[in-house]
Coordinates of C-alpha atoms in Angstrom, one line a residue:
Chain A
M10 CA 0.4 -0.2 0.1
G11 CA 1.8 3.3 -1.1
A12 CA 1.8 6.2 1.3
E13 CA -0.5 8.6 -0.2
Q14 CA -3.8 5.4 0.0
R15 CA -2.2 4.9 4.4
L16 CA -2.5 9.5 4.8
E17 CA -6.2 11.4 4.1
V18 CA -4.8 14.6 3.1
S19 CA -7.2 17.8 2.8
E20 CA -7.8 21.1 3.2
H21 CA -8.9 23.9 5.6
G22 CA -8.4 26.9 4.1
D23 CA -4.9 27.7 4.4
V24 CA -4.0 25.0 6.2
T25 CA -3.7 20.9 4.8
V26 CA -4.6 18.5 7.7
V27 CA -3.3 15.0 7.2
R28 CA -4.1 12.1 9.0
F29 CA -2.4 9.0 9.5
L30 CA -4.9 5.6 8.9
D31 CA -2.4 3.3 9.9
R32 CA -3.0 2.3 13.2
K33 CA 0.9 1.6 13.8
I34 CA 3.5 2.9 12.5
L35 CA 6.3 0.6 13.0
D36 CA 8.8 0.1 9.7
E37 CA 11.9 2.2 8.8
L38 CA 10.5 1.3 5.1
N39 CA 6.7 1.9 5.7
I40 CA 8.2 5.7 7.9
Q41 CA 10.5 6.4 5.4
E42 CA 7.1 6.6 2.4
L43 CA 5.2 8.1 4.7
G44 CA 8.2 10.7 5.2
D45 CA 8.9 11.2 1.5
E46 CA 4.9 11.8 0.8
L47 CA 5.1 14.1 3.3
F48 CA 8.1 16.2 2.7
R49 CA 6.6 16.5 -1.3
L50 CA 3.8 17.8 0.4
V51 CA 5.9 20.7 1.6
E52 CA 8.7 21.1 -1.6
E53 CA 6.3 20.1 -4.5
E54 CA 2.7 21.2 -3.9
N55 CA 4.6 24.1 -1.2
R56 CA 2.0 23.4 1.6
T57 CA 4.0 25.6 4.3
K58 CA 0.8 24.6 7.1
L59 CA 0.8 21.3 8.0
L60 CA -1.2 19.3 10.0
L61 CA -0.8 15.9 11.4
S62 CA -3.7 14.3 13.1
F63 CA -2.5 11.1 14.6
G64 CA -6.6 10.5 15.9
S65 CA -6.2 6.4 14.6
V66 CA -2.8 5.8 15.8
E67 CA -2.1 3.4 18.4
F68 CA 1.3 3.2 18.6
L69 CA 4.4 4.9 16.9
S70 CA 8.1 3.9 17.3
S71 CA 11.2 5.7 17.7
A72 CA 11.3 5.9 14.4
A73 CA 8.8 8.2 13.4
L74 CA 9.7 10.4 16.0
G75 CA 12.8 10.9 13.5
K76 CA 10.8 11.3 10.5
L77 CA 8.8 14.5 12.1
L78 CA 11.5 15.6 13.0
T79 CA 12.9 15.8 10.1
L80 CA 9.5 16.5 8.5
D81 CA 9.4 19.8 11.0
K82 CA 12.9 21.2 10.2
K83 CA 12.0 20.9 6.6
V84 CA 8.1 23.0 6.7
K85 CA 10.8 25.7 8.7
S86 CA 13.3 25.3 7.0
H87 CA 10.5 26.9 4.0
H88 CA 8.9 29.3 6.3
G89 CA 6.0 26.9 7.4
Q90 CA 4.6 25.6 10.7
L91 CA 4.4 22.0 11.8
K92 CA 1.7 21.3 14.4
L93 CA 0.7 17.6 16.0
C94 CA -3.5 16.9 17.2
D95 CA -5.5 14.3 18.5
I96 CA -2.3 11.7 20.0
N97 CA -3.0 9.3 22.6
P98 CA -2.7 9.6 25.9
E99 CA 0.3 6.7 25.6
I100 CA 1.6 8.2 22.3
Y101 CA 2.3 11.8 24.5
K102 CA 4.2 9.8 27.3
V103 CA 6.7 8.6 24.4
F104 CA 7.1 12.1 23.7
E105 CA 7.4 13.3 27.8
I106 CA 9.7 11.3 27.9
T107 CA 11.9 11.7 24.7
R108 CA 11.4 16.0 25.4
L109 CA 10.2 16.2 22.1
F110 CA 6.8 17.8 23.5
K111 CA 8.7 20.7 23.7
V112 CA 9.9 20.8 20.7
F113 CA 7.0 20.2 18.4
D114 CA 3.6 22.2 19.0
I115 CA 1.2 19.5 19.9
R116 CA -2.6 20.1 20.0
E117 CA -5.5 18.3 21.8
D118 CA -7.4 18.0 18.9
E119 CA -8.5 19.1 14.9
A120 CA -10.2 22.6 15.7
S121 CA -8.0 23.8 18.4
A122 CA -5.1 23.1 15.9
L123 CA -6.5 24.4 12.8
A124 CA -7.7 27.7 15.5
S125 CA -3.8 28.2 16.9
F126 CA -2.5 29.0 12.8
Chain B
M18 CA 12.3 -18.0 39.1
S19 CA 11.8 -22.3 38.1
D20 CA 10.4 -22.6 34.7
D21 CA 6.9 -24.1 36.1
Q22 CA 6.5 -21.3 37.8
W23 CA 6.4 -19.1 33.6
T24 CA 3.2 -19.5 32.2
W25 CA 3.9 -19.6 29.1
T26 CA 7.8 -19.4 27.3
R27 CA 9.0 -19.4 23.9
A28 CA 12.3 -19.2 22.1
A29 CA 12.5 -19.5 18.5
S30 CA 15.3 -18.1 15.8
I31 CA 14.2 -15.6 13.7
A32 CA 15.0 -13.9 10.3
S33 CA 16.3 -10.4 10.7
V34 CA 14.2 -8.5 9.2
H35 CA 10.7 -6.3 10.0
S36 CA 8.1 -8.9 9.2
A37 CA 9.4 -11.3 11.2
A38 CA 9.8 -9.1 14.4
V39 CA 6.4 -8.1 14.3
V40 CA 4.9 -11.4 14.4
A41 CA 7.4 -12.6 16.9
A42 CA 6.3 -9.3 18.5
E43 CA 2.4 -10.4 17.8
E44 CA 2.7 -13.6 19.7
I45 CA 3.9 -11.8 23.1
I46 CA 1.5 -9.3 22.7
A47 CA -1.0 -11.0 23.0
K48 CA -0.3 -13.2 25.3
L49 CA 0.0 -10.8 27.6
G50 CA -4.1 -9.6 26.4
E51 CA -5.1 -13.1 27.4
L52 CA -3.8 -12.8 30.7
G53 CA -5.6 -9.1 31.3
W54 CA -2.6 -7.0 31.4
P55 CA -3.7 -3.4 30.9
E56 CA -3.7 -1.9 27.9
A57 CA -1.1 0.9 28.8
E58 CA 1.4 -1.5 30.0
I59 CA 1.0 -3.9 26.8
F60 CA 1.9 -0.8 25.2
G61 CA 5.2 0.0 26.8
V62 CA 6.2 -3.8 26.6
R63 CA 5.4 -3.5 23.0
L64 CA 7.3 -0.3 22.5
A65 CA 10.1 -1.9 24.2
L66 CA 9.9 -5.4 22.5
E67 CA 9.7 -2.8 18.5
E68 CA 12.9 -0.5 19.5
A69 CA 15.0 -3.9 20.9
F70 CA 14.4 -5.5 17.3
A71 CA 14.5 -2.9 15.6
N72 CA 18.0 -2.0 16.9
A73 CA 18.2 -5.8 15.9
I74 CA 18.1 -5.7 12.7
K75 CA 20.0 -2.4 12.0
H76 CA 22.5 -1.9 14.1
G77 CA 23.5 -5.0 16.2
N78 CA 23.3 -7.5 12.1
A79 CA 23.8 -4.5 10.2
G80 CA 20.6 -4.9 7.7
E81 CA 21.8 -8.1 6.8
H82 CA 18.6 -9.9 6.3
H83 CA 20.8 -13.5 6.6
K84 CA 21.8 -12.9 9.6
Q85 CA 19.4 -14.4 12.9
I86 CA 17.9 -12.6 15.8
H87 CA 17.3 -15.2 18.7
V88 CA 14.5 -14.7 20.8
D89 CA 13.8 -15.7 24.2
C90 CA 10.4 -14.8 26.2
R91 CA 8.7 -16.2 29.5
I92 CA 5.5 -15.3 30.7
A93 CA 4.0 -15.2 34.0
P94 CA 0.6 -13.7 35.1
H95 CA 2.7 -9.8 37.1
R96 CA 5.9 -10.6 35.3
I97 CA 7.4 -10.6 31.5
W98 CA 11.1 -11.6 30.6
I99 CA 12.5 -11.2 27.4
C100 CA 15.5 -12.0 25.4
V101 CA 16.6 -10.3 22.4
M102 CA 20.1 -11.7 20.8
D103 CA 22.1 -11.0 16.9
E104 CA 24.5 -12.2 15.3
G105 CA 27.0 -8.4 15.5
E106 CA 29.7 -8.0 17.4
G107 CA 28.3 -5.7 19.7
F108 CA 28.6 -2.6 21.5
D109 CA 28.3 -0.4 24.4
P110 CA 25.5 1.0 25.3
D111 CA 26.6 3.8 27.2
D112 CA 28.7 4.9 24.0
V113 CA 24.6 6.3 22.4
P114 CA 24.7 9.8 24.1
D115 CA 21.5 11.2 26.2
C116 CA 18.7 11.9 23.3
T117 CA 17.3 14.2 25.9
A118 CA 20.4 16.7 25.8
D119 CA 19.8 20.1 24.2
E120 CA 22.6 19.4 21.5
Y121 CA 21.5 15.9 20.8
I122 CA 17.5 16.5 21.0
D123 CA 16.5 17.1 17.9
R124 CA 18.5 14.3 15.9
P125 CA 16.8 11.4 14.5
S126 CA 17.7 8.3 15.8
G127 CA 18.8 7.4 19.3
R128 CA 15.7 7.1 21.5
G129 CA 15.1 3.2 21.5
I130 CA 16.9 2.3 24.2
M131 CA 16.1 5.1 26.3
L132 CA 12.8 4.0 25.4
M133 CA 13.3 0.3 26.0
R134 CA 14.5 1.4 30.1
S135 CA 11.8 3.6 30.3
F136 CA 9.2 1.2 29.5
M137 CA 10.3 -1.6 31.2
T138 CA 11.3 -2.1 34.7
Y139 CA 14.6 -3.1 33.7
V140 CA 17.0 -3.5 30.8
E141 CA 20.9 -5.0 31.0
Y142 CA 22.8 -5.5 28.3
S143 CA 24.7 -8.4 28.1
A144 CA 28.6 -7.6 28.0
A145 CA 29.1 -7.4 24.3
G146 CA 26.3 -5.7 24.4
N147 CA 25.0 -8.2 21.3
C148 CA 22.5 -9.7 24.0
V149 CA 19.7 -7.3 25.5
V150 CA 17.3 -8.8 28.3
M151 CA 14.4 -6.8 29.6
E152 CA 11.5 -7.1 32.0
K153 CA 8.9 -5.7 33.1
H154 CA 6.5 -6.6 36.4
R155 CA 3.0 -5.7 36.1
S156 CA 1.8 -2.7 38.3
A157 CA 0.4 -3.9 42.3
G158 CA -2.4 -1.7 40.6
A159 CA -2.7 -3.6 37.7
L160 CA -2.8 -7.0 39.1
G161 CA -5.9 -9.1 38.6
G162 CA -7.9 -10.1 35.0
P163 CA -8.5 -13.6 33.9
S164 CA -6.4 -15.6 36.2

């Protein structure tokens, strides 16, 4: 299944909302493909306001965190904004343990995230 | 703990590829579910397993798919013990920098071992570094469920 089939992309004004459809974001190959698709949105389609919604995601590995960091740098290099939302408590704990909750702009839900752009 | 106190044990050698690691991890996770372990604790064990397998595949076995990962798992209603061993040269886990330090916080990798230590009761590497033993003790408030 290609990356574009594992992501649901929609527009809300000038914000691109990307919802992950996979319940688990695990292996490096899948993460690489997802990352490439997200990078393409930024670099080729010039979508510089990006909201990643993790509502369907039950689990992700540290490799996924690494890819999010690379995406964050890429968005910032394009003078854009990246926000995350709808992260379940267990996954949020991972962001806390790794201190990445201080690096990423994490919002509770899509509505509050969209209002913050 | 003697073997007859474990509810379930499994030792296997699997291919050093993610698909095989997923199958092994899912079998272990399913057993925890059958024993009524709470979801939050299962999440932690799953994450530790995923990180241990990923390290074995990518670093220990250096991406060489012909190599194997040796997994030994023992589960009791209140405890899980897991050994993951790769066929690599080993490493010194003390050489892995603190991923939460300011100078390393935005590195794309290097968080696996820290996450393993955070979610498991203890994590210990062999002297050579190619074998990790992890154990989790089910929290007191989580005891209960099906006998």
